[in-house]
PDB file of C-alpha atoms in Angstrom:
ATOM      1  CA  MET A   1      -0.006  -0.212  -0.132  1.00 94.00           C
ATOM      2  CA  LYS A   2       1.128   3.722  -0.867  1.00 97.00           C
ATOM      3  CA  ILE A   3       0.272   6.347   1.489  1.00 98.00           C
ATOM      4  CA  LEU A   4       0.224  10.168   0.460  1.00 98.00           C
ATOM      5  CA  VAL A   5       0.071  12.689   3.106  1.00 98.00           C
ATOM      6  CA  PRO A   6      -0.088  16.238   2.457  1.00 98.00           C
ATOM      7  CA  VAL A   7       1.380  18.513   4.882  1.00 98.00           C
ATOM      8  CA  LYS A   8       0.693  22.400   5.545  1.00 97.00           C
ATOM      9  CA  ARG A   9       3.204  25.013   6.660  1.00 96.00           C
ATOM     10  CA  VAL A  10       1.350  27.292   9.304  1.00 94.00           C
ATOM     11  CA  ILE A  11       2.352  29.842  12.093  1.00 93.00           C
ATOM     12  CA  ASP A  12       3.476  27.789  14.934  1.00 93.00           C
ATOM     13  CA  TYR A  13       0.491  26.573  17.370  1.00 90.00           C
ATOM     14  CA  ASN A  14       2.862  28.484  20.147  1.00 90.00           C
ATOM     15  CA  VAL A  15       3.128  31.720  18.857  1.00 89.00           C
ATOM     16  CA  LYS A  16       0.717  34.555  19.525  1.00 89.00           C
ATOM     17  CA  VAL A  17      -0.791  35.642  16.439  1.00 88.00           C
ATOM     18  CA  ARG A  18      -0.868  39.399  15.135  1.00 88.00           C
ATOM     19  CA  VAL A  19      -2.780  41.168  12.834  1.00 90.00           C
ATOM     20  CA  LYS A  20      -1.182  43.816  10.192  1.00 89.00           C
ATOM     21  CA  SER A  21      -1.713  47.062  10.771  1.00 87.00           C
ATOM     22  CA  ASP A  22      -3.557  47.852   7.618  1.00 90.00           C
ATOM     23  CA  GLU A  23      -6.189  44.457   8.983  1.00 88.00           C
ATOM     24  CA  THR A  24      -5.288  43.027   5.423  1.00 86.00           C
ATOM     25  CA  GLY A  25      -4.392  39.567   7.231  1.00 86.00           C
ATOM     26  CA  VAL A  26      -2.114  38.228   9.529  1.00 87.00           C
ATOM     27  CA  ASP A  27       1.752  39.335  10.268  1.00 87.00           C
ATOM     28  CA  LEU A  28       4.025  36.593   9.023  1.00 85.00           C
ATOM     29  CA  ALA A  29       7.347  38.442   9.392  1.00 84.00           C
ATOM     30  CA  ASN A  30       9.859  36.741  11.612  1.00 86.00           C
ATOM     31  CA  VAL A  31       7.228  34.336  13.041  1.00 90.00           C
ATOM     32  CA  LYS A  32       8.336  30.653  13.569  1.00 93.00           C
ATOM     33  CA  MET A  33       6.613  28.202  11.231  1.00 93.00           C
ATOM     34  CA  SER A  34       5.843  24.924  11.753  1.00 95.00           C
ATOM     35  CA  MET A  35       4.091  21.552  10.276  1.00 97.00           C
ATOM     36  CA  ASN A  36       0.173  21.849  10.718  1.00 97.00           C
ATOM     37  CA  PRO A  37      -0.256  19.873  14.125  1.00 96.00           C
ATOM     38  CA  PHE A  38      -3.311  17.549  12.444  1.00 97.00           C
ATOM     39  CA  ASP A  39      -1.022  16.901   9.571  1.00 97.00           C
ATOM     40  CA  GLU A  40       1.583  15.995  12.122  1.00 97.00           C
ATOM     41  CA  ILE A  41      -0.976  13.381  13.445  1.00 97.00           C
ATOM     42  CA  ALA A  42      -1.311  12.194   9.589  1.00 97.00           C
ATOM     43  CA  VAL A  43       2.234  11.671   9.026  1.00 98.00           C
ATOM     44  CA  GLU A  44       2.583   9.349  12.484  1.00 98.00           C
ATOM     45  CA  GLU A  45      -0.388   7.632  11.341  1.00 97.00           C
ATOM     46  CA  ALA A  46       1.031   6.825   8.144  1.00 98.00           C
ATOM     47  CA  ILE A  47       4.370   5.620   9.619  1.00 97.00           C
ATOM     48  CA  ARG A  48       2.281   3.264  12.093  1.00 97.00           C
ATOM     49  CA  LEU A  49       0.524   2.079   9.516  1.00 97.00           C
ATOM     50  CA  LYS A  50       3.877   1.000   7.298  1.00 97.00           C
ATOM     51  CA  GLU A  51       5.744  -0.264  10.457  1.00 96.00           C
ATOM     52  CA  ALA A  52       2.706  -2.497  10.905  1.00 95.00           C
ATOM     53  CA  GLY A  53       3.653  -3.869   7.788  1.00 95.00           C
ATOM     54  CA  ASN A  54       0.679  -2.528   6.041  1.00 95.00           C
ATOM     55  CA  ALA A  55       2.337   0.340   3.717  1.00 95.00           C
ATOM     56  CA  GLU A  56       5.347   0.185   1.550  1.00 96.00           C
ATOM     57  CA  GLU A  57       5.674   3.821   0.870  1.00 97.00           C
ATOM     58  CA  ILE A  58       5.096   7.427   2.191  1.00 98.00           C
ATOM     59  CA  VAL A  59       5.145  10.133   0.203  1.00 98.00           C
ATOM     60  CA  ALA A  60       4.701  13.318   1.683  1.00 98.00           C
ATOM     61  CA  VAL A  61       3.369  16.615  -0.526  1.00 98.00           C
ATOM     62  CA  SER A  62       2.990  20.064   0.418  1.00 97.00           C
ATOM     63  CA  ILE A  63       1.710  23.271  -1.446  1.00 96.00           C
ATOM     64  CA  GLY A  64       3.294  26.524  -0.366  1.00 95.00           C
ATOM     65  CA  PRO A  65       6.331  28.778  -0.877  1.00 94.00           C
ATOM     66  CA  GLU A  66       9.985  27.203  -1.107  1.00 95.00           C
ATOM     67  CA  LYS A  67      10.544  27.462   2.680  1.00 95.00           C
ATOM     68  CA  ALA A  68       7.729  24.567   2.825  1.00 96.00           C
ATOM     69  CA  GLN A  69      10.359  22.248   2.440  1.00 97.00           C
ATOM     70  CA  ASP A  70      11.538  22.496   5.806  1.00 96.00           C
ATOM     71  CA  GLN A  71       7.740  20.905   6.499  1.00 97.00           C
ATOM     72  CA  ILE A  72       8.453  17.981   3.912  1.00 97.00           C
ATOM     73  CA  ARG A  73      12.012  17.323   5.430  1.00 97.00           C
ATOM     74  CA  GLN A  74      10.253  17.241   8.871  1.00 96.00           C
ATOM     75  CA  ALA A  75       7.929  14.496   7.813  1.00 97.00           C
ATOM     76  CA  LEU A  76      10.910  12.695   5.907  1.00 97.00           C
ATOM     77  CA  ALA A  77      12.602  12.635   9.276  1.00 97.00           C
ATOM     78  CA  MET A  78       9.689  11.570  11.221  1.00 97.00           C
ATOM     79  CA  GLY A  79       9.855   8.358   8.433  1.00 96.00           C
ATOM     80  CA  ALA A  80       8.190   9.224   5.336  1.00 97.00           C
ATOM     81  CA  ASP A  81      10.384   8.413   2.195  1.00 97.00           C
ATOM     82  CA  ARG A  82       9.993  11.063  -0.158  1.00 97.00           C
ATOM     83  CA  GLY A  83       8.688  14.188  -0.863  1.00 97.00           C
ATOM     84  CA  ILE A  84       6.832  16.563  -3.493  1.00 98.00           C
ATOM     85  CA  LEU A  85       6.485  20.271  -2.957  1.00 98.00           C
ATOM     86  CA  ILE A  86       4.226  22.188  -5.218  1.00 97.00           C
ATOM     87  CA  LYS A  87       5.548  25.590  -5.252  1.00 96.00           C
ATOM     88  CA  THR A  88       3.390  28.771  -4.851  1.00 94.00           C
ATOM     89  CA  ASP A  89       3.878  31.911  -2.757  1.00 91.00           C
ATOM     90  CA  GLU A  90       0.210  32.436  -3.237  1.00 89.00           C
ATOM     91  CA  THR A  91      -2.737  31.535  -0.996  1.00 89.00           C
ATOM     92  CA  VAL A  92      -4.276  28.399  -2.172  1.00 93.00           C
ATOM     93  CA  GLU A  93      -8.041  27.835  -1.089  1.00 94.00           C
ATOM     94  CA  PRO A  94      -8.924  24.326   0.105  1.00 95.00           C
ATOM     95  CA  LEU A  95     -10.888  23.549  -3.301  1.00 95.00           C
ATOM     96  CA  GLY A  96      -7.643  24.845  -5.099  1.00 95.00           C
ATOM     97  CA  VAL A  97      -5.353  22.554  -2.493  1.00 97.00           C
ATOM     98  CA  ALA A  98      -7.844  19.615  -3.347  1.00 97.00           C
ATOM     99  CA  LYS A  99      -7.449  19.936  -7.231  1.00 97.00           C
ATOM    100  CA  LEU A 100      -3.772  19.935  -6.986  1.00 97.00           C
ATOM    101  CA  LEU A 101      -3.830  16.729  -4.813  1.00 97.00           C
ATOM    102  CA  GLN A 102      -6.084  15.128  -7.149  1.00 98.00           C
ATOM    103  CA  LYS A 103      -3.252  15.432  -9.958  1.00 97.00           C
ATOM    104  CA  VAL A 104      -1.058  14.402  -7.236  1.00 97.00           C
ATOM    105  CA  VAL A 105      -3.063  11.099  -6.548  1.00 98.00           C
ATOM    106  CA  ASP A 106      -3.432  10.805 -10.550  1.00 97.00           C
ATOM    107  CA  GLU A 107       0.209  10.514 -10.988  1.00 96.00           C
ATOM    108  CA  GLU A 108       1.238   8.482  -7.676  1.00 97.00           C
ATOM    109  CA  LYS A 109      -1.810   6.200  -7.769  1.00 97.00           C
ATOM    110  CA  PRO A 110      -1.851   5.991  -3.733  1.00 97.00           C
ATOM    111  CA  ASP A 111      -3.882   3.392  -1.958  1.00 97.00           C
ATOM    112  CA  LEU A 112      -4.794   5.922   0.963  1.00 97.00           C
ATOM    113  CA  VAL A 113      -4.536   9.578   1.417  1.00 98.00           C
ATOM    114  CA  ILE A 114      -4.506  10.648   4.880  1.00 98.00           C
ATOM    115  CA  LEU A 115      -3.937  14.351   6.165  1.00 96.00           C
ATOM    116  CA  GLY A 116      -5.458  16.892   9.015  1.00 96.00           C
ATOM    117  CA  LYS A 117      -9.099  17.509   9.436  1.00 96.00           C
ATOM    118  CA  GLN A 118      -8.032  21.065   9.311  1.00 95.00           C
ATOM    119  CA  ALA A 119      -5.507  23.566   9.361  1.00 95.00           C
ATOM    120  CA  ILE A 120      -4.983  25.773  12.432  1.00 93.00           C
ATOM    121  CA  ASP A 121      -4.456  29.206  10.097  1.00 91.00           C
ATOM    122  CA  ASP A 122      -7.896  28.922   8.615  1.00 90.00           C
ATOM    123  CA  ASP A 123     -10.030  26.187  10.279  1.00 92.00           C
ATOM    124  CA  SER A 124     -11.446  25.518   7.107  1.00 93.00           C
ATOM    125  CA  ASN A 125     -11.908  21.596   7.343  1.00 94.00           C
ATOM    126  CA  GLN A 126     -12.854  21.295   3.614  1.00 95.00           C
ATOM    127  CA  THR A 127      -9.733  19.866   1.538  1.00 96.00           C
ATOM    128  CA  GLY A 128     -10.056  15.955   2.534  1.00 96.00           C
ATOM    129  CA  GLN A 129     -13.836  16.053   1.894  1.00 97.00           C
ATOM    130  CA  MET A 130     -13.209  18.123  -1.477  1.00 97.00           C
ATOM    131  CA  LEU A 131     -10.345  15.591  -2.115  1.00 98.00           C
ATOM    132  CA  ALA A 132     -12.717  12.410  -2.017  1.00 98.00           C
ATOM    133  CA  ALA A 133     -15.582  14.187  -3.875  1.00 98.00           C
ATOM    134  CA  LEU A 134     -13.144  15.070  -6.792  1.00 97.00           C
ATOM    135  CA  LEU A 135     -11.340  11.362  -6.750  1.00 98.00           C
ATOM    136  CA  GLY A 136     -15.202   9.768  -6.133  1.00 97.00           C
ATOM    137  CA  TRP A 137     -13.217   7.986  -2.952  1.00 98.00           C
ATOM    138  CA  PRO A 138     -14.660   6.788   0.111  1.00 97.00           C
ATOM    139  CA  GLN A 139     -13.756   9.180   3.075  1.00 97.00           C
ATOM    140  CA  GLY A 140     -13.393   8.659   6.803  1.00 96.00           C
ATOM    141  CA  THR A 141     -13.281  12.114   8.552  1.00 95.00           C
ATOM    142  CA  PHE A 142     -12.092  12.995  12.284  1.00 95.00           C
ATOM    143  CA  ALA A 143     -10.337   9.777  12.559  1.00 95.00           C
ATOM    144  CA  SER A 144      -9.711   9.006  16.090  1.00 95.00           C
ATOM    145  CA  GLU A 145      -8.546   5.398  15.158  1.00 96.00           C
ATOM    146  CA  VAL A 146      -7.666   3.359  12.330  1.00 95.00           C
ATOM    147  CA  GLU A 147      -7.243  -0.323  11.771  1.00 95.00           C
ATOM    148  CA  LYS A 148      -6.595  -1.820   8.081  1.00 95.00           C
ATOM    149  CA  GLY A 149      -8.309  -4.774   6.976  1.00 91.00           C
ATOM    150  CA  ASP A 150      -8.408  -6.460   3.983  1.00 91.00           C
ATOM    151  CA  GLY A 151      -8.545  -3.681   1.237  1.00 91.00           C
ATOM    152  CA  SER A 152     -10.618  -1.775   3.738  1.00 95.00           C
ATOM    153  CA  LEU A 153     -10.241   0.615   6.699  1.00 96.00           C
ATOM    154  CA  ASN A 154     -12.309   0.368   9.764  1.00 96.00           C
ATOM    155  CA  VAL A 155     -12.064   3.911  10.865  1.00 96.00           C
ATOM    156  CA  THR A 156     -13.433   5.216  14.278  1.00 96.00           C
ATOM    157  CA  ARG A 157     -14.880   8.580  13.933  1.00 95.00           C
ATOM    158  CA  GLU A 158     -15.417  11.316  16.492  1.00 90.00           C
ATOM    159  CA  ILE A 159     -19.087  12.918  16.176  1.00 89.00           C
ATOM    160  CA  ASP A 160     -21.173  15.132  18.328  1.00 89.00           C
ATOM    161  CA  GLY A 161     -22.980  12.140  20.078  1.00 86.00           C
ATOM    162  CA  GLY A 162     -19.832  10.315  20.749  1.00 90.00           C
ATOM    163  CA  LEU A 163     -17.961   7.601  18.476  1.00 93.00           C
ATOM    164  CA  GLN A 164     -18.645   6.045  15.025  1.00 95.00           C
ATOM    165  CA  THR A 165     -17.155   3.266  13.589  1.00 96.00           C
ATOM    166  CA  ILE A 166     -17.200   2.955   9.620  1.00 96.00           C
ATOM    167  CA  LYS A 167     -15.643   0.387   7.137  1.00 97.00           C
ATOM    168  CA  ILE A 168     -14.491   1.999   3.672  1.00 97.00           C
ATOM    169  CA  ASN A 169     -13.055   0.370   0.848  1.00 97.00           C
ATOM    170  CA  LEU A 170      -9.508   1.507  -0.195  1.00 97.00           C
ATOM    171  CA  PRO A 171      -8.213   3.539  -1.917  1.00 97.00           C
ATOM    172  CA  ALA A 172     -10.073   5.947   0.370  1.00 97.00           C
ATOM    173  CA  VAL A 173      -9.129   9.622   2.182  1.00 98.00           C
ATOM    174  CA  VAL A 174      -8.991   9.944   5.650  1.00 97.00           C
ATOM    175  CA  THR A 175      -8.769  13.062   8.032  1.00 97.00           C
ATOM    176  CA  THR A 176      -7.142  12.939  11.384  1.00 96.00           C
ATOM    177  CA  ASP A 177      -8.450  13.941  14.536  1.00 95.00           C
ATOM    178  CA  LEU A 178      -6.101  15.112  17.837  1.00 93.00           C
ATOM    179  CA  ARG A 179      -7.004  11.903  19.917  1.00 92.00           C
ATOM    180  CA  LEU A 180      -5.504   9.189  16.869  1.00 95.00           C
ATOM    181  CA  ASN A 181      -1.890   9.384  17.889  1.00 96.00           C
ATOM    182  CA  GLU A 182       0.929  10.978  19.509  1.00 96.00           C
ATOM    183  CA  PRO A 183       3.531  12.126  17.022  1.00 96.00           C
ATOM    184  CA  ARG A 184       7.194  11.152  17.370  1.00 94.00           C
ATOM    185  CA  TYR A 185      10.131  13.375  17.540  1.00 92.00           C
ATOM    186  CA  ALA A 186      12.623  13.243  14.747  1.00 91.00           C
ATOM    187  CA  SER A 187      15.830  12.067  16.473  1.00 92.00           C
ATOM    188  CA  LEU A 188      19.088  13.230  14.839  1.00 94.00           C
ATOM    189  CA  PRO A 189      20.237  10.673  12.838  1.00 94.00           C
ATOM    190  CA  ASN A 190      16.784  10.750  11.024  1.00 95.00           C
ATOM    191  CA  ILE A 191      16.910  14.382  10.545  1.00 95.00           C
ATOM    192  CA  MET A 192      20.631  13.840   8.694  1.00 95.00           C
ATOM    193  CA  LYS A 193      19.125  11.042   6.870  1.00 94.00           C
ATOM    194  CA  ALA A 194      16.050  12.931   5.770  1.00 96.00           C
ATOM    195  CA  LYS A 195      18.350  15.632   4.280  1.00 94.00           C
ATOM    196  CA  LYS A 196      19.231  12.539   1.589  1.00 95.00           C
ATOM    197  CA  LYS A 197      15.688  11.413   0.659  1.00 97.00           C
ATOM    198  CA  PRO A 198      14.422  12.424  -2.519  1.00 97.00           C
ATOM    199  CA  LEU A 199      12.331  15.570  -2.763  1.00 97.00           C
ATOM    200  CA  ASP A 200      10.509  16.759  -6.144  1.00 96.00           C
ATOM    201  CA  VAL A 201      10.051  20.601  -6.490  1.00 96.00           C
ATOM    202  CA  LYS A 202       7.191  21.192  -8.865  1.00 96.00           C
ATOM    203  CA  ASP A 203       5.186  24.500  -9.527  1.00 95.00           C
ATOM    204  CA  VAL A 204       1.304  24.814  -9.783  1.00 94.00           C
ATOM    205  CA  ALA A 205       1.291  25.508 -13.572  1.00 92.00           C
ATOM    206  CA  ASP A 206       2.843  21.837 -14.182  1.00 94.00           C
ATOM    207  CA  TYR A 207      -0.493  20.403 -12.974  1.00 94.00           C
ATOM    208  CA  GLY A 208      -2.317  22.814 -15.236  1.00 92.00           C
ATOM    209  CA  VAL A 209      -4.949  23.518 -12.475  1.00 92.00           C
ATOM    210  CA  ASP A 210      -6.852  26.785 -12.020  1.00 91.00           C
ATOM    211  CA  VAL A 211      -5.994  27.946  -8.021  1.00 91.00           C
ATOM    212  CA  ALA A 212      -7.159  31.491  -8.708  1.00 90.00           C
ATOM    213  CA  PRO A 213      -8.935  32.645  -5.407  1.00 89.00           C
ATOM    214  CA  ARG A 214     -12.844  32.590  -5.405  1.00 90.00           C
ATOM    215  CA  LEU A 215     -12.945  34.493  -1.734  1.00 88.00           C
ATOM    216  CA  GLU A 216     -12.054  37.818  -0.923  1.00 87.00           C
ATOM    217  CA  VAL A 217     -10.512  38.672   2.688  1.00 87.00           C
ATOM    218  CA  VAL A 218     -12.635  41.895   3.676  1.00 90.00           C
ATOM    219  CA  LYS A 219     -10.974  42.679   6.862  1.00 91.00           C
ATOM    220  CA  VAL A 220      -8.869  40.671   9.449  1.00 90.00           C
ATOM    221  CA  THR A 221      -9.172  42.065  13.112  1.00 89.00           C
ATOM    222  CA  GLU A 222      -8.265  40.812  16.512  1.00 86.00           C
ATOM    223  CA  PRO A 223     -11.009  39.127  18.860  1.00 85.00           C
ATOM    224  CA  PRO A 224     -12.033  41.826  21.657  1.00 85.00           C
ATOM    225  CA  LYS A 225      -9.899  41.795  24.842  1.00 85.00           C
ATOM    226  CA  ARG A 226     -11.609  40.185  27.728  1.00 82.00           C
ATOM    227  CA  GLU A 227     -12.967  42.154  30.373  1.00 82.00           C
ATOM    228  CA  ALA A 228     -11.780  41.659  34.063  1.00 83.00           C
ATOM    229  CA  GLY A 229     -14.266  39.616  36.137  1.00 83.00           C
ATOM    230  CA  VAL A 230     -16.229  40.705  39.163  1.00 83.00           C
ATOM    231  CA  LYS A 231     -15.960  39.352  42.494  1.00 88.00           C
ATOM    232  CA  VAL A 232     -19.158  38.704  44.619  1.00 89.00           C
ATOM    233  CA  GLU A 233     -19.640  38.364  48.213  1.00 90.00           C
ATOM    234  CA  SER A 234     -22.190  35.435  48.418  1.00 93.00           C
ATOM    235  CA  VAL A 235     -24.124  33.320  46.168  1.00 93.00           C
ATOM    236  CA  ALA A 236     -26.816  35.723  46.538  1.00 91.00           C
ATOM    237  CA  ASP A 237     -25.113  38.310  44.804  1.00 90.00           C
ATOM    238  CA  LEU A 238     -24.267  36.376  42.190  1.00 91.00           C
ATOM    239  CA  VAL A 239     -27.716  34.947  41.185  1.00 91.00           C
ATOM    240  CA  GLU A 240     -29.020  38.593  41.348  1.00 90.00           C
ATOM    241  CA  LYS A 241     -25.950  39.644  38.718  1.00 88.00           C
ATOM    242  CA  LEU A 242     -27.014  36.940  36.577  1.00 89.00           C
ATOM    243  CA  LYS A 243     -30.714  37.718  36.662  1.00 89.00           C
ATOM    244  CA  ASN A 244     -30.750  41.439  36.537  1.00 88.00           C
ATOM    245  CA  GLU A 245     -27.370  42.349  35.122  1.00 84.00           C
ATOM    246  CA  ALA A 246     -26.125  39.255  32.838  1.00 79.00           C
ATOM    247  CA  GLY A 247     -30.098  38.426  31.811  1.00 81.00           C
ATOM    248  CA  VAL A 248     -28.848  34.714  31.614  1.00 80.00           C
ATOM    249  CA  ILE A 249     -31.616  33.340  34.158  1.00 79.00           C
TER     250      ILE A 249
END
């Protein structure tokens, strides 16, 4: 089984996000960038499937600037076999990403595409579902457990009412949730080995896909600052404020 794992370059989740002074977007200057945490979980799950003898090759693919090679190299250091960077300095919306991934799937012929359920920068939660629709493949979203069967996968999904387990035939698309696994840290020897693993760099134009944005960001603003709380002397005072001031009871 061949596994394709898309990974995205995003602002590190530990960094406090700053909005540009003209409110046109998020300030990325001198900001630490990392692999999207959900995609890191997807890489880990692909590696575990390979370690269990259920996969022969893992291909990491990213769509983004030249520096997105860093995130692909991280996936290679974790255990992926080779990487593909589709280079672009423009923001590509989920539909455009899905169309590009469809072309990569047509070339690579993977049995499984596993990716994060969402990216922490835009929180769209769309790419996996759109890719499955374009390919006509079954999908298992929000996966908290993945088990390989005979030509199929049993995917346990996190839903509002609890957990749901579905059986999907391969080839398929799976999107990962936080509780699927705990990603490993890449060891120094593996980081050095990753530098020698193959990484192909291509352009969006090579795939003949229209990735022109269909949405326009009008304005980006920071959330309002949280107001200080109020201490009350008794339960009676609390009830009175909730009833007369907050109007919630």
